[in-house]
Amino acid sequence: MAPKNKRQLRFENYCKALESLNKGATHFDKLNELEKDGLVQRFGYTFDLAWKVMQDYIVELGYNDIKGPRPVMTQMAAIGFIDPFTWEEILEARNSHSHIYDETVSRQYLKQIISDFLPEFNNFKSKMQNVDDSAHNLSELNSLGSDVWKDIDIEQHIQKERNWD
């Protein structure tokens, strides 16, 4: 098995942060004020890891000159990987949350994180896992080499397909 690359290592940290955020969301009603504040901070940390994983991924795809959360998310949306409107909303929330001093507004913000943003974070996790699973499967196929294909008669296969019509 090949050593993990930068994106995969960062993605592991993202998954750990997301697990913590999910756990906090599950027990939201039981959290005290300090723990709720910590959940808001965990959201920011999870978001930062998400966009950096995205950046690592688009670099792997050959987009080396795209830097910063908004341009990275724009590219990820362009390739159909994320919903641009939701992630723009997440970015705006992330940028504005540090300026919220009203406890009522802060709690509404936290509820938005749980109801709107957390599902998107989980969706992103699933998609990134699929990227690695697909790459792993392709790598396994490539490691089999051309010997796998030598016994397959392509012409015979095509003829069988035509006979099905």
Short mmCIF file of C-alpha atoms in Angstrom, two decimals:
data_model
loop_
_atom_site.label_atom_id
_atom_site.label_comp_id
_atom_site.label_asym_id
_atom_site.label_seq_id
_atom_site.Cartn_x
_atom_site.Cartn_y
_atom_site.Cartn_z
CA MET A 1 0.00 0.00 0.00
CA ALA A 2 1.36 3.40 -1.00
CA PRO A 3 2.11 5.99 1.68
CA LYS A 4 -0.58 8.59 2.21
CA ASN A 5 -0.22 11.90 0.43
CA LYS A 6 -0.78 15.36 1.90
CA ARG A 7 -4.49 15.43 1.00
CA GLN A 8 -5.13 12.03 2.52
CA LEU A 9 -3.41 13.00 5.77
CA ARG A 10 -5.30 16.28 5.94
CA PHE A 11 -8.52 14.43 5.10
CA GLU A 12 -7.96 12.14 8.10
CA ASN A 13 -7.78 15.24 10.31
CA TYR A 14 -10.94 16.57 8.63
CA CYS A 15 -12.74 13.31 9.43
CA LYS A 16 -11.69 13.52 13.09
CA ALA A 17 -12.85 17.13 13.35
CA LEU A 18 -16.12 16.26 11.64
CA GLU A 19 -16.67 13.33 13.98
CA SER A 20 -16.28 15.70 16.93
CA LEU A 21 -18.68 18.19 15.34
CA ASN A 22 -21.22 15.44 14.67
CA LYS A 23 -20.93 14.22 18.25
CA GLY A 24 -21.50 17.72 19.60
CA ALA A 25 -24.49 18.21 17.32
CA THR A 26 -26.01 14.94 18.50
CA HIS A 27 -25.83 16.08 22.12
CA PHE A 28 -26.55 19.75 21.44
CA ASP A 29 -29.37 20.08 23.98
CA LYS A 30 -27.16 18.69 26.74
CA LEU A 31 -24.23 21.02 26.10
CA ASN A 32 -23.44 23.90 28.43
CA GLU A 33 -22.62 27.36 27.08
CA LEU A 34 -18.88 26.78 27.03
CA GLU A 35 -19.32 23.53 25.10
CA LYS A 36 -21.62 25.27 22.61
CA ASP A 37 -18.96 27.91 22.08
CA GLY A 38 -16.48 25.10 21.51
CA LEU A 39 -18.82 23.61 18.92
CA VAL A 40 -18.78 26.90 17.01
CA GLN A 41 -14.98 26.83 17.09
CA ARG A 42 -15.00 23.20 15.92
CA PHE A 43 -17.17 24.27 12.97
CA GLY A 44 -14.57 26.85 11.95
CA TYR A 45 -11.75 24.35 12.26
CA THR A 46 -13.69 21.73 10.28
CA PHE A 47 -14.45 24.23 7.53
CA ASP A 48 -10.79 25.26 7.30
CA LEU A 49 -9.75 21.63 6.91
CA ALA A 50 -12.48 21.05 4.30
CA TRP A 51 -11.38 23.82 1.96
CA LYS A 52 -7.72 22.85 2.39
CA VAL A 53 -8.56 19.24 1.47
CA MET A 54 -10.36 20.66 -1.56
CA GLN A 55 -7.28 22.67 -2.47
CA ASP A 56 -5.05 19.61 -2.14
CA TYR A 57 -7.46 17.69 -4.36
CA ILE A 58 -7.58 20.27 -7.15
CA VAL A 59 -3.78 20.44 -7.10
CA GLU A 60 -3.82 16.68 -7.70
CA LEU A 61 -6.10 17.37 -10.67
CA GLY A 62 -3.57 19.85 -12.07
CA TYR A 63 -5.03 23.18 -10.90
CA ASN A 64 -1.88 24.46 -9.20
CA ASP A 65 -2.55 28.20 -9.28
CA ILE A 66 -5.84 28.27 -7.35
CA LYS A 67 -5.38 29.46 -3.78
CA GLY A 68 -7.73 30.54 -1.01
CA PRO A 69 -11.13 29.21 0.06
CA ARG A 70 -13.40 31.05 -2.38
CA PRO A 71 -11.41 30.29 -5.58
CA VAL A 72 -10.88 26.69 -4.44
CA MET A 73 -14.58 26.18 -3.76
CA THR A 74 -15.44 27.81 -7.09
CA GLN A 75 -13.24 25.26 -8.87
CA MET A 76 -14.68 22.37 -6.87
CA ALA A 77 -18.18 23.53 -7.82
CA ALA A 78 -17.12 23.85 -11.47
CA ILE A 79 -16.10 20.20 -11.53
CA GLY A 80 -19.40 19.28 -9.89
CA PHE A 81 -17.98 18.19 -6.56
CA ILE A 82 -19.79 20.60 -4.22
CA ASP A 83 -22.88 22.80 -4.22
CA PRO A 84 -21.58 26.34 -4.78
CA PHE A 85 -24.44 28.11 -3.01
CA THR A 86 -24.26 26.09 0.19
CA TRP A 87 -20.49 26.31 0.40
CA GLU A 88 -20.58 30.06 -0.23
CA GLU A 89 -23.05 30.32 2.64
CA ILE A 90 -20.74 28.22 4.81
CA LEU A 91 -17.81 30.49 3.95
CA GLU A 92 -19.81 33.62 4.76
CA ALA A 93 -20.93 32.10 8.05
CA ARG A 94 -17.36 31.12 8.88
CA ASN A 95 -16.09 34.62 8.17
CA SER A 96 -18.81 36.38 10.15
CA HIS A 97 -19.08 34.12 13.18
CA SER A 98 -16.07 35.60 14.90
CA HIS A 99 -17.91 38.93 15.03
CA ILE A 100 -21.01 37.61 16.80
CA TYR A 101 -21.21 38.79 20.39
CA ASP A 102 -24.94 38.41 20.99
CA GLU A 103 -25.71 35.06 22.60
CA THR A 104 -29.13 34.73 20.93
CA VAL A 105 -27.64 35.32 17.48
CA SER A 106 -24.82 32.93 18.29
CA ARG A 107 -27.27 30.15 19.19
CA GLN A 108 -29.23 30.71 15.96
CA TYR A 109 -25.96 30.50 14.09
CA LEU A 110 -25.11 27.24 15.84
CA LYS A 111 -28.49 25.79 14.88
CA GLN A 112 -27.79 26.75 11.24
CA ILE A 113 -24.43 24.99 11.45
CA ILE A 114 -26.13 21.82 12.65
CA SER A 115 -29.13 21.87 10.32
CA ASP A 116 -27.61 23.24 7.10
CA PHE A 117 -23.83 22.97 7.14
CA LEU A 118 -23.17 19.71 8.96
CA PRO A 119 -25.01 17.62 6.31
CA GLU A 120 -22.89 19.31 3.62
CA PHE A 121 -19.70 18.51 5.55
CA ASN A 122 -20.80 14.86 5.80
CA ASN A 123 -21.62 14.80 2.08
CA PHE A 124 -18.16 16.17 1.28
CA LYS A 125 -16.59 13.46 3.45
CA SER A 126 -18.46 10.75 1.53
CA LYS A 127 -17.39 12.16 -1.82
CA MET A 128 -13.74 12.35 -0.79
CA GLN A 129 -13.88 8.77 0.50
CA ASN A 130 -15.23 7.73 -2.90
CA VAL A 131 -12.30 9.47 -4.59
CA ASP A 132 -9.83 7.44 -2.56
CA ASP A 133 -11.81 4.21 -2.98
CA SER A 134 -11.91 4.70 -6.76
CA ALA A 135 -8.20 5.49 -6.88
CA HIS A 136 -7.45 2.42 -4.78
CA ASN A 137 -9.53 0.18 -7.06
CA LEU A 138 -7.85 1.61 -10.16
CA SER A 139 -4.45 1.10 -8.57
CA GLU A 140 -5.31 -2.54 -7.86
CA LEU A 141 -6.40 -3.06 -11.47
CA ASN A 142 -3.22 -1.46 -12.75
CA SER A 143 -1.12 -3.66 -10.49
CA LEU A 144 -2.62 -6.74 -12.14
CA GLY A 145 -0.82 -5.81 -15.32
CA SER A 146 -1.63 -6.69 -18.89
CA ASP A 147 -1.65 -10.45 -18.21
CA VAL A 148 -5.26 -10.16 -17.08
CA TRP A 149 -6.33 -9.06 -20.53
CA LYS A 150 -4.27 -11.46 -22.67
CA ASP A 151 -6.85 -14.28 -22.61
CA ILE A 152 -9.77 -12.06 -23.59
CA ASP A 153 -10.66 -12.28 -27.24
CA ILE A 154 -12.08 -8.85 -28.01
CA GLU A 155 -13.50 -9.88 -31.38
CA GLN A 156 -15.29 -12.83 -29.82
CA HIS A 157 -16.70 -10.57 -27.10
CA ILE A 158 -17.96 -8.04 -29.68
CA GLN A 159 -19.58 -10.83 -31.70
CA LYS A 160 -21.42 -12.11 -28.61
CA GLU A 161 -22.68 -8.59 -27.89
CA ARG A 162 -23.99 -8.26 -31.45
CA ASN A 163 -25.83 -11.57 -31.19
CA TRP A 164 -27.79 -10.29 -28.21
CA ASP A 165 -29.57 -7.72 -30.40
#
